PDB file of C-alpha atoms in Angstrom:
ATOM      1  CA  ILE A  16      98.645  87.887  81.769  1.00 50.00           C
ATOM      2  CA  GLY A  17      96.643  85.337  83.652  1.00 50.00           C
ATOM      3  CA  VAL A  18      93.892  84.969  81.031  1.00 50.00           C
ATOM      4  CA  ALA A  19      93.539  81.715  79.100  1.00 45.00           C
ATOM      5  CA  LEU A  20      94.446  82.481  75.494  1.00 46.00           C
ATOM      6  CA  THR A  21      93.403  79.408  73.553  1.00 40.00           C
ATOM      7  CA  PRO A  22      93.814  79.369  69.768  1.00 41.00           C
ATOM      8  CA  SER A  23      90.062  79.671  69.245  1.00 40.00           C
ATOM      9  CA  GLY A  24      89.754  82.362  71.880  1.00 45.00           C
ATOM     10  CA  CYS A  25      92.524  84.390  70.276  1.00 46.00           C
ATOM     11  CA  ARG A  26      90.984  84.709  66.829  1.00 46.00           C
ATOM     12  CA  ARG A  27      90.010  88.356  67.019  1.00 42.00           C
ATOM     13  CA  GLY A  28      89.907  88.903  63.275  1.00 45.00           C
ATOM     14  CA  PRO A  29      91.590  91.609  61.234  1.00 46.00           C
ATOM     15  CA  ARG A  30      89.625  94.467  62.799  1.00 82.00           C
ATOM     16  CA  THR A  31      91.284  94.506  66.231  1.00 96.00           C
ATOM     17  CA  ASN A  32      93.294  97.721  66.430  1.00 98.00           C
ATOM     18  CA  VAL A  33      96.252  98.072  68.783  1.00 98.00           C
ATOM     19  CA  LEU A  34      97.149 101.118  70.884  1.00 98.00           C
ATOM     20  CA  VAL A  35     100.310 101.039  73.006  1.00 98.00           C
ATOM     21  CA  ILE A  36     100.832 103.946  75.408  1.00 98.00           C
ATOM     22  CA  THR A  37     104.120 104.387  77.224  1.00 98.00           C
ATOM     23  CA  VAL A  38     104.579 107.143  79.779  1.00 98.00           C
ATOM     24  CA  ASP A  39     108.173 107.999  80.584  1.00 97.00           C
ATOM     25  CA  THR A  40     109.494 107.808  84.148  1.00 96.00           C
ATOM     26  CA  LEU A  41     106.169 106.808  85.690  1.00 98.00           C
ATOM     27  CA  ARG A  42     106.084 105.035  89.045  1.00 96.00           C
ATOM     28  CA  ALA A  43     103.175 102.625  89.414  1.00 97.00           C
ATOM     29  CA  ASP A  44     102.571 103.775  92.994  1.00 96.00           C
ATOM     30  CA  HIS A  45     101.796 107.330  91.846  1.00 97.00           C
ATOM     31  CA  LEU A  46      98.621 106.315  89.973  1.00 98.00           C
ATOM     32  CA  GLY A  47      95.157 106.204  91.446  1.00 97.00           C
ATOM     33  CA  CYS A  48      94.522 102.666  90.205  1.00 98.00           C
ATOM     34  CA  TYR A  49      97.661 101.520  92.054  1.00 98.00           C
ATOM     35  CA  GLY A  50      96.515 103.007  95.335  1.00 97.00           C
ATOM     36  CA  PHE A  51      97.820 106.596  95.335  1.00 96.00           C
ATOM     37  CA  ALA A  52      95.027 108.619  96.899  1.00 97.00           C
ATOM     38  CA  PHE A  53      96.339 111.999  95.696  1.00 96.00           C
ATOM     39  CA  ALA A  54      96.615 111.055  92.017  1.00 96.00           C
ATOM     40  CA  HIS A  55      94.743 112.912  89.282  1.00 96.00           C
ATOM     41  CA  THR A  56      94.764 110.125  86.684  1.00 98.00           C
ATOM     42  CA  PRO A  57      91.138 109.473  85.645  1.00 98.00           C
ATOM     43  CA  ALA A  58      91.964 108.190  82.144  1.00 98.00           C
ATOM     44  CA  ILE A  59      94.531 105.651  83.338  1.00 98.00           C
ATOM     45  CA  ASP A  60      92.311 104.615  86.248  1.00 98.00           C
ATOM     46  CA  ALA A  61      89.423 104.018  83.822  1.00 98.00           C
ATOM     47  CA  LEU A  62      91.630 101.723  81.722  1.00 98.00           C
ATOM     48  CA  ALA A  63      92.402  99.680  84.832  1.00 98.00           C
ATOM     49  CA  ARG A  64      88.751  99.592  85.836  1.00 98.00           C
ATOM     50  CA  ASP A  65      87.767  98.311  82.376  1.00 98.00           C
ATOM     51  CA  GLY A  66      90.636  95.871  81.932  1.00 98.00           C
ATOM     52  CA  VAL A  67      93.414  93.841  83.523  1.00 98.00           C
ATOM     53  CA  ARG A  68      95.837  95.552  85.921  1.00 98.00           C
ATOM     54  CA  CYS A  69      99.153  93.823  86.533  1.00 98.00           C
ATOM     55  CA  ILE A  70     100.548  94.608  89.984  1.00 97.00           C
ATOM     56  CA  ASP A  71     103.973  92.981  89.632  1.00 97.00           C
ATOM     57  CA  ALA A  72     105.268  94.263  86.297  1.00 98.00           C
ATOM     58  CA  ALA A  73     108.976  94.862  85.725  1.00 97.00           C
ATOM     59  CA  SER A  74     110.914  96.938  83.229  1.00 97.00           C
ATOM     60  CA  SER A  75     114.017  95.454  81.612  1.00 96.00           C
ATOM     61  CA  ALA A  76     116.080  98.588  82.306  1.00 96.00           C
ATOM     62  CA  PRO A  77     115.693 101.920  84.159  1.00 95.00           C
ATOM     63  CA  ILE A  78     116.690 103.765  80.968  1.00 96.00           C
ATOM     64  CA  THR A  79     114.309 105.006  78.260  1.00 96.00           C
ATOM     65  CA  LEU A  80     115.749 103.643  75.010  1.00 97.00           C
ATOM     66  CA  PRO A  81     116.724 100.121  76.190  1.00 97.00           C
ATOM     67  CA  ALA A  82     113.378  99.731  77.973  1.00 97.00           C
ATOM     68  CA  HIS A  83     111.386 100.759  74.905  1.00 98.00           C
ATOM     69  CA  CYS A  84     113.416  98.437  72.707  1.00 97.00           C
ATOM     70  CA  SER A  85     112.406  95.584  75.023  1.00 98.00           C
ATOM     71  CA  ILE A  86     108.750  96.656  74.956  1.00 98.00           C
ATOM     72  CA  MET A  87     108.730  96.750  71.152  1.00 98.00           C
ATOM     73  CA  THR A  88     110.739  93.586  70.445  1.00 98.00           C
ATOM     74  CA  GLY A  89     110.111  91.230  73.369  1.00 98.00           C
ATOM     75  CA  LEU A  90     113.871  90.920  73.867  1.00 97.00           C
ATOM     76  CA  TYR A  91     116.134  91.760  76.797  1.00 96.00           C
ATOM     77  CA  PRO A  92     118.930  94.326  76.229  1.00 96.00           C
ATOM     78  CA  PRO A  93     121.674  91.683  75.757  1.00 96.00           C
ATOM     79  CA  ALA A  94     119.570  90.265  72.896  1.00 95.00           C
ATOM     80  CA  HIS A  95     118.448  93.478  71.171  1.00 96.00           C
ATOM     81  CA  GLY A  96     121.816  95.137  71.802  1.00 95.00           C
ATOM     82  CA  VAL A  97     120.645  98.516  73.150  1.00 94.00           C
ATOM     83  CA  ARG A  98     122.146  99.169  76.586  1.00 91.00           C
ATOM     84  CA  ASP A  99     121.934 102.952  77.032  1.00 87.00           C
ATOM     85  CA  ASN A 100     120.549 106.154  75.575  1.00 87.00           C
ATOM     86  CA  GLY A 101     122.355 107.987  72.817  1.00 85.00           C
ATOM     87  CA  ASN A 102     125.227 105.654  71.974  1.00 90.00           C
ATOM     88  CA  TYR A 103     123.192 102.650  70.802  1.00 91.00           C
ATOM     89  CA  ALA A 104     120.578 101.968  68.124  1.00 92.00           C
ATOM     90  CA  LEU A 105     118.257  99.052  67.531  1.00 95.00           C
ATOM     91  CA  GLY A 106     119.634  97.019  64.640  1.00 95.00           C
ATOM     92  CA  PRO A 107     117.584  95.759  61.676  1.00 94.00           C
ATOM     93  CA  GLY A 108     117.993  92.175  62.863  1.00 94.00           C
ATOM     94  CA  ALA A 109     115.555  92.786  65.720  1.00 95.00           C
ATOM     95  CA  GLU A 110     111.948  92.400  64.549  1.00 97.00           C
ATOM     96  CA  THR A 111     109.620  94.948  66.106  1.00 98.00           C
ATOM     97  CA  LEU A 112     105.930  94.676  66.871  1.00 98.00           C
ATOM     98  CA  ALA A 113     105.313  97.331  64.215  1.00 98.00           C
ATOM     99  CA  GLU A 114     107.067  95.218  61.588  1.00 98.00           C
ATOM    100  CA  ARG A 115     105.036  92.154  62.522  1.00 98.00           C
ATOM    101  CA  LEU A 116     101.720  94.025  62.426  1.00 98.00           C
ATOM    102  CA  ARG A 117     102.495  95.957  59.261  1.00 97.00           C
ATOM    103  CA  ALA A 118     103.218  92.640  57.544  1.00 97.00           C
ATOM    104  CA  ARG A 119      99.694  91.607  58.595  1.00 95.00           C
ATOM    105  CA  GLY A 120      98.111  94.633  56.933  1.00 95.00           C
ATOM    106  CA  TYR A 121      98.067  97.093  59.815  1.00 97.00           C
ATOM    107  CA  ARG A 122      98.500 100.806  59.292  1.00 98.00           C
ATOM    108  CA  THR A 123     101.263 101.794  61.692  1.00 98.00           C
ATOM    109  CA  GLY A 124     102.033 105.111  63.365  1.00 98.00           C
ATOM    110  CA  ALA A 125     104.212 106.252  66.268  1.00 98.00           C
ATOM    111  CA  PHE A 126     104.258 109.587  68.079  1.00 98.00           C
ATOM    112  CA  VAL A 127     107.136 109.952  70.511  1.00 97.00           C
ATOM    113  CA  SER A 128     107.705 112.886  72.837  1.00 93.00           C
ATOM    114  CA  ALA A 129     111.481 113.075  73.391  1.00 92.00           C
ATOM    115  CA  ALA A 130     114.603 113.117  71.261  1.00 89.00           C
ATOM    116  CA  VAL A 131     115.964 110.067  73.092  1.00 93.00           C
ATOM    117  CA  LEU A 132     113.512 108.040  70.954  1.00 95.00           C
ATOM    118  CA  ALA A 133     114.306 109.774  67.659  1.00 92.00           C
ATOM    119  CA  ARG A 134     114.261 107.592  64.557  1.00 94.00           C
ATOM    120  CA  ARG A 135     118.038 107.428  64.366  1.00 93.00           C
ATOM    121  CA  TYR A 136     117.934 105.041  67.332  1.00 95.00           C
ATOM    122  CA  GLY A 137     116.084 102.419  65.300  1.00 95.00           C
ATOM    123  CA  LEU A 138     112.621 102.196  66.838  1.00 96.00           C
ATOM    124  CA  ASP A 139     111.036 103.532  63.644  1.00 97.00           C
ATOM    125  CA  GLN A 140     111.316 100.037  62.121  1.00 97.00           C
ATOM    126  CA  GLY A 141     107.910  99.030  60.786  1.00 98.00           C
ATOM    127  CA  PHE A 142     106.200 102.396  61.276  1.00 98.00           C
ATOM    128  CA  GLU A 143     104.809 104.121  58.187  1.00 98.00           C
ATOM    129  CA  THR A 144     104.574 107.297  60.268  1.00 97.00           C
ATOM    130  CA  TYR A 145     107.180 108.005  62.941  1.00 97.00           C
ATOM    131  CA  ASP A 146     106.669 111.481  64.368  1.00 95.00           C
ATOM    132  CA  ASP A 147     109.832 112.649  66.156  1.00 92.00           C
ATOM    133  CA  ASP A 148     109.760 116.305  65.112  1.00 86.00           C
ATOM    134  CA  PHE A 149     110.724 118.323  68.192  1.00 65.00           C
ATOM    135  CA  TRP A 150     112.450 121.295  66.601  1.00 58.00           C
ATOM    136  CA  SER A 151     109.541 123.629  67.224  1.00 53.00           C
ATOM    137  CA  GLU A 152     109.725 122.853  70.953  1.00 50.00           C
ATOM    138  CA  ASP A 153     111.596 124.951  73.503  1.00 58.00           C
ATOM    139  CA  GLU A 154     115.360 124.631  73.792  1.00 56.00           C
ATOM    140  CA  PRO A 155     116.043 122.168  76.628  1.00 51.00           C
ATOM    141  CA  GLN A 156     118.052 123.004  79.713  1.00 54.00           C
ATOM    142  CA  LEU A 157     121.712 122.020  79.736  1.00 43.00           C
ATOM    143  CA  PHE A 158     122.139 118.211  79.721  1.00 44.00           C
ATOM    144  CA  MET A 159     118.373 117.750  79.335  1.00 51.00           C
ATOM    145  CA  ILE A 160     116.483 116.192  76.404  1.00 67.00           C
ATOM    146  CA  ARG A 161     114.420 118.100  73.852  1.00 69.00           C
ATOM    147  CA  ASP A 162     110.798 117.039  74.316  1.00 80.00           C
ATOM    148  CA  ARG A 163     107.196 118.089  73.843  1.00 88.00           C
ATOM    149  CA  PRO A 164     104.248 118.003  76.271  1.00 90.00           C
ATOM    150  CA  ALA A 165     101.450 115.460  76.130  1.00 94.00           C
ATOM    151  CA  ALA A 166      98.918 117.900  74.690  1.00 94.00           C
ATOM    152  CA  ARG A 167     100.984 118.463  71.542  1.00 93.00           C
ATOM    153  CA  THR A 168     101.762 114.780  71.068  1.00 96.00           C
ATOM    154  CA  ALA A 169      98.064 113.987  71.514  1.00 97.00           C
ATOM    155  CA  ASP A 170      97.194 116.608  68.871  1.00 96.00           C
ATOM    156  CA  ARG A 171      99.460 114.861  66.360  1.00 96.00           C
ATOM    157  CA  ALA A 172      98.199 111.394  67.226  1.00 98.00           C
ATOM    158  CA  LEU A 173      94.596 112.579  66.892  1.00 98.00           C
ATOM    159  CA  GLY A 174      95.378 114.024  63.484  1.00 98.00           C
ATOM    160  CA  TRP A 175      96.740 110.640  62.390  1.00 98.00           C
ATOM    161  CA  LEU A 176      93.678 108.836  63.737  1.00 98.00           C
ATOM    162  CA  ALA A 177      91.368 111.244  61.933  1.00 98.00           C
ATOM    163  CA  ASP A 178      93.241 110.554  58.695  1.00 98.00           C
ATOM    164  CA  TRP A 179      92.953 106.811  59.339  1.00 98.00           C
ATOM    165  CA  ARG A 180      89.192 107.090  59.786  1.00 97.00           C
ATOM    166  CA  THR A 181      88.856 109.181  56.622  1.00 97.00           C
ATOM    167  CA  ARG A 182      91.125 107.253  54.278  1.00 96.00           C
ATOM    168  CA  THR A 183      91.642 103.690  55.559  1.00 95.00           C
ATOM    169  CA  PRO A 184      88.895 102.774  58.068  1.00 94.00           C
ATOM    170  CA  SER A 185      88.788  99.177  56.797  1.00 93.00           C
ATOM    171  CA  GLN A 186      92.473  98.740  57.674  1.00 96.00           C
ATOM    172  CA  PRO A 187      93.302  98.033  61.343  1.00 97.00           C
ATOM    173  CA  PHE A 188      95.783 100.388  62.975  1.00 98.00           C
ATOM    174  CA  PHE A 189      98.696 100.027  65.348  1.00 98.00           C
ATOM    175  CA  LEU A 190      99.402 103.290  67.155  1.00 98.00           C
ATOM    176  CA  TRP A 191     102.188 103.851  69.671  1.00 98.00           C
ATOM    177  CA  MET A 192     102.001 107.055  71.698  1.00 98.00           C
ATOM    178  CA  HIS A 193     104.873 107.925  74.032  1.00 98.00           C
ATOM    179  CA  LEU A 194     104.429 110.705  76.620  1.00 98.00           C
ATOM    180  CA  PHE A 195     107.468 112.205  78.304  1.00 95.00           C
ATOM    181  CA  ASP A 196     105.916 114.598  80.819  1.00 92.00           C
ATOM    182  CA  PRO A 197     106.906 113.040  84.193  1.00 92.00           C
ATOM    183  CA  HIS A 198     110.598 113.173  83.259  1.00 89.00           C
ATOM    184  CA  GLN A 199     112.752 115.861  84.852  1.00 84.00           C
ATOM    185  CA  PRO A 200     112.876 118.829  84.621  1.00 85.00           C
ATOM    186  CA  TYR A 201     109.263 119.177  85.655  1.00 82.00           C
ATOM    187  CA  VAL A 202     107.501 121.788  83.522  1.00 81.00           C
ATOM    188  CA  VAL A 203     103.754 121.946  84.111  1.00 85.00           C
ATOM    189  CA  HIS A 204     102.048 123.474  81.068  1.00 79.00           C
ATOM    190  CA  GLU A 205      98.518 123.133  82.466  1.00 83.00           C
ATOM    191  CA  LEU A 206      98.535 125.368  85.517  1.00 79.00           C
ATOM    192  CA  ASP A 207      95.350 124.001  87.079  1.00 88.00           C
ATOM    193  CA  LEU A 208      97.090 120.656  87.483  1.00 88.00           C
ATOM    194  CA  GLY A 209     100.066 122.303  89.150  1.00 83.00           C
ATOM    195  CA  ALA A 210      97.680 123.810  91.674  1.00 85.00           C
ATOM    196  CA  ILE A 211      95.936 120.580  92.681  1.00 91.00           C
ATOM    197  CA  ALA A 212      98.662 117.931  92.465  1.00 92.00           C
ATOM    198  CA  PRO A 213     100.754 117.230  95.585  1.00 93.00           C
ATOM    199  CA  THR A 214     104.085 117.594  93.725  1.00 94.00           C
ATOM    200  CA  LEU A 215     105.281 118.802  90.341  1.00 94.00           C
ATOM    201  CA  TYR A 216     106.056 115.177  89.459  1.00 95.00           C
ATOM    202  CA  ASP A 217     102.423 114.241  90.106  1.00 96.00           C
ATOM    203  CA  ALA A 218     101.242 117.274  88.146  1.00 95.00           C
ATOM    204  CA  GLU A 219     103.240 116.068  85.152  1.00 95.00           C
ATOM    205  CA  ILE A 220     101.680 112.606  85.502  1.00 97.00           C
ATOM    206  CA  ALA A 221      98.249 114.251  85.503  1.00 96.00           C
ATOM    207  CA  GLN A 222      99.265 116.211  82.410  1.00 95.00           C
ATOM    208  CA  ALA A 223     100.168 112.979  80.612  1.00 97.00           C
ATOM    209  CA  ASP A 224      96.890 111.420  81.737  1.00 98.00           C
ATOM    210  CA  ARG A 225      94.957 114.333  80.272  1.00 96.00           C
ATOM    211  CA  GLY A 226      96.660 113.885  76.883  1.00 97.00           C
ATOM    212  CA  LEU A 227      95.941 110.166  76.930  1.00 98.00           C
ATOM    213  CA  GLY A 228      92.345 110.832  77.923  1.00 98.00           C
ATOM    214  CA  ARG A 229      91.755 112.903  74.784  1.00 98.00           C
ATOM    215  CA  VAL A 230      92.881 110.006  72.587  1.00 98.00           C
ATOM    216  CA  LEU A 231      90.683 107.521  74.447  1.00 98.00           C
ATOM    217  CA  GLU A 232      87.731 109.901  74.170  1.00 98.00           C
ATOM    218  CA  TRP A 233      88.273 110.140  70.404  1.00 98.00           C
ATOM    219  CA  LEU A 234      88.322 106.352  70.071  1.00 98.00           C
ATOM    220  CA  GLU A 235      85.097 106.106  72.042  1.00 98.00           C
ATOM    221  CA  GLN A 236      83.352 108.765  69.977  1.00 98.00           C
ATOM    222  CA  ALA A 237      84.557 107.081  66.781  1.00 97.00           C
ATOM    223  CA  GLY A 238      83.035 103.815  67.971  1.00 96.00           C
ATOM    224  CA  VAL A 239      86.302 101.867  67.924  1.00 97.00           C
ATOM    225  CA  LEU A 240      87.406 101.937  71.570  1.00 97.00           C
ATOM    226  CA  ASP A 241      86.133  98.439  72.322  1.00 96.00           C
ATOM    227  CA  ASP A 242      87.650  97.139  69.074  1.00 96.00           C
ATOM    228  CA  THR A 243      91.095  98.327  70.138  1.00 98.00           C
ATOM    229  CA  LEU A 244      93.532  96.354  72.273  1.00 98.00           C
ATOM    230  CA  ILE A 245      95.039  98.931  74.619  1.00 98.00           C
ATOM    231  CA  VAL A 246      98.333  98.328  76.391  1.00 98.00           C
ATOM    232  CA  PHE A 247      99.390 100.952  78.929  1.00 98.00           C
ATOM    233  CA  THR A 248     102.768 100.940  80.655  1.00 98.00           C
ATOM    234  CA  ALA A 249     105.829 103.004  81.562  1.00 98.00           C
ATOM    235  CA  ASP A 250     109.388 102.513  80.406  1.00 97.00           C
ATOM    236  CA  HIS A 251     110.637 102.747  84.011  1.00 96.00           C
ATOM    237  CA  GLY A 252     109.948 104.553  87.277  1.00 95.00           C
ATOM    238  CA  GLU A 253     111.705 107.278  89.243  1.00 95.00           C
ATOM    239  CA  SER A 254     113.673 107.053  92.492  1.00 92.00           C
ATOM    240  CA  LEU A 255     112.553 110.447  93.843  1.00 89.00           C
ATOM    241  CA  GLY A 256     115.433 110.372  96.309  1.00 85.00           C
ATOM    242  CA  GLU A 257     115.088 106.781  97.476  1.00 90.00           C
ATOM    243  CA  HIS A 258     118.453 105.080  98.116  1.00 92.00           C
ATOM    244  CA  GLY A 259     120.118 108.429  97.475  1.00 91.00           C
ATOM    245  CA  GLU A 260     119.163 108.485  93.785  1.00 89.00           C
ATOM    246  CA  PRO A 261     117.244 111.604  92.718  1.00 85.00           C
ATOM    247  CA  THR A 262     116.083 110.305  89.321  1.00 88.00           C
ATOM    248  CA  HIS A 263     116.871 106.986  87.574  1.00 87.00           C
ATOM    249  CA  GLY A 264     119.421 105.133  85.477  1.00 84.00           C
ATOM    250  CA  ILE A 265     121.804 103.842  88.165  1.00 86.00           C
ATOM    251  CA  PHE A 266     120.006 101.487  90.565  1.00 91.00           C
ATOM    252  CA  VAL A 267     117.474  98.710  89.952  1.00 93.00           C
ATOM    253  CA  TYR A 268     115.253  98.975  93.008  1.00 93.00           C
ATOM    254  CA  ASP A 269     111.464  98.792  92.724  1.00 94.00           C
ATOM    255  CA  ALA A 270     111.262 102.588  92.498  1.00 95.00           C
ATOM    256  CA  THR A 271     112.648 102.477  88.958  1.00 96.00           C
ATOM    257  CA  ILE A 272     111.971  98.898  87.845  1.00 97.00           C
ATOM    258  CA  ARG A 273     108.359  98.374  88.958  1.00 97.00           C
ATOM    259  CA  VAL A 274     106.027  99.827  86.327  1.00 98.00           C
ATOM    260  CA  PRO A 275     102.292  99.982  85.691  1.00 98.00           C
ATOM    261  CA  LEU A 276     100.919  97.582  83.099  1.00 98.00           C
ATOM    262  CA  VAL A 277      97.254  97.623  82.080  1.00 98.00           C
ATOM    263  CA  TRP A 278      95.472  95.752  79.258  1.00 98.00           C
ATOM    264  CA  ARG A 279      92.026  96.555  77.863  1.00 98.00           C
ATOM    265  CA  LEU A 280      89.971  94.611  75.309  1.00 98.00           C
ATOM    266  CA  PRO A 281      86.473  94.054  76.725  1.00 96.00           C
ATOM    267  CA  ARG A 282      85.452  91.123  74.543  1.00 94.00           C
ATOM    268  CA  LEU A 283      88.406  89.035  75.716  1.00 96.00           C
ATOM    269  CA  LEU A 284      89.885  90.524  78.895  1.00 97.00           C
ATOM    270  CA  PRO A 285      87.514  90.661  81.896  1.00 96.00           C
ATOM    271  CA  ALA A 286      87.021  94.129  83.358  1.00 97.00           C
ATOM    272  CA  GLY A 287      88.338  94.881  86.812  1.00 96.00           C
ATOM    273  CA  THR A 288      90.778  91.982  86.863  1.00 97.00           C
ATOM    274  CA  VAL A 289      93.933  92.226  88.979  1.00 98.00           C
ATOM    275  CA  TYR A 290      96.762  89.901  87.986  1.00 97.00           C
ATOM    276  CA  GLY A 291      99.298  89.332  90.745  1.00 96.00           C
ATOM    277  CA  GLY A 292     101.829  87.133  89.007  1.00 96.00           C
ATOM    278  CA  PRO A 293     105.177  88.398  87.722  1.00 97.00           C
ATOM    279  CA  VAL A 294     105.042  90.131  84.328  1.00 97.00           C
ATOM    280  CA  ARG A 295     107.889  91.661  82.314  1.00 97.00           C
ATOM    281  CA  HIS A 296     108.144  94.123  79.479  1.00 97.00           C
ATOM    282  CA  VAL A 297     109.400  91.304  77.278  1.00 97.00           C
ATOM    283  CA  ASP A 298     105.962  89.689  77.689  1.00 97.00           C
ATOM    284  CA  VAL A 299     104.189  92.541  75.861  1.00 98.00           C
ATOM    285  CA  VAL A 300     104.925  91.539  72.257  1.00 98.00           C
ATOM    286  CA  PRO A 301     104.078  87.816  72.590  1.00 97.00           C
ATOM    287  CA  THR A 302     100.912  88.614  74.560  1.00 97.00           C
ATOM    288  CA  VAL A 303      99.732  91.128  71.951  1.00 98.00           C
ATOM    289  CA  LEU A 304     100.361  88.602  69.191  1.00 97.00           C
ATOM    290  CA  ALA A 305      98.549  85.878  71.135  1.00 96.00           C
ATOM    291  CA  ILE A 306      95.505  88.086  71.702  1.00 96.00           C
ATOM    292  CA  LEU A 307      95.413  88.932  67.979  1.00 96.00           C
ATOM    293  CA  GLY A 308      95.745  85.266  67.073  1.00 93.00           C
ATOM    294  CA  ILE A 309      98.994  85.838  65.179  1.00 91.00           C
TER     295      ILE A 309
END
């Protein structure tokens, strides 16, 4: 990511936690830190201000499950074998970031927000906790995916973090939190955001940001924020009518392929850095491992 990662510089020790946040269907150009003046994304913008913001980051697919499989394995879809939602699952032959970190003594937990990432699709590999319980959520509209809002996913992730601090604080953690809010249909649960955001899509982004902000606030209050490598990205973007596509999954224009990618670890990654070179989702796993010195 444009930062020299020498072997000596990468030895972060066993206490560097890892937090990966993926927001579904999030266009980079609808965030404040990527220049959108009407955004209400203070938590994400603060990550960019304190870390490295990549301005030319690309997803491997404009579809949730294949894109997340690439994020978690460092492999393109032809290599990990997952090419669409629903009809594919990540096989045991693909080694995930969670498997690698758990083998190094990390406590691992994942909290996903939509049934498209349920454990039956294989991304639970390496996670001691994989929270994909959506059955208490509202029945989805026809042809839509059962999901839960950011606030409820954040509640569950915070419960896991509290348990980590109580029972295993000497063990580093790897937490993946997936937020689904900006995906259609747009349902704004926090009405104040619906009143101030320019569109319902932007209100849902703000809703996801608020959930993420609660987790970051907890890490700061617990005194472990600066000891945690934070990786923030989206699985893909959203066409919003560009090129005649209302949502995503068909075309591979920038609207759906260009994603935000932000890294934060103050003792290694210089704050306020903008990296302009090309970056891909398949770079996430090897970069995380390099930063950890693995």
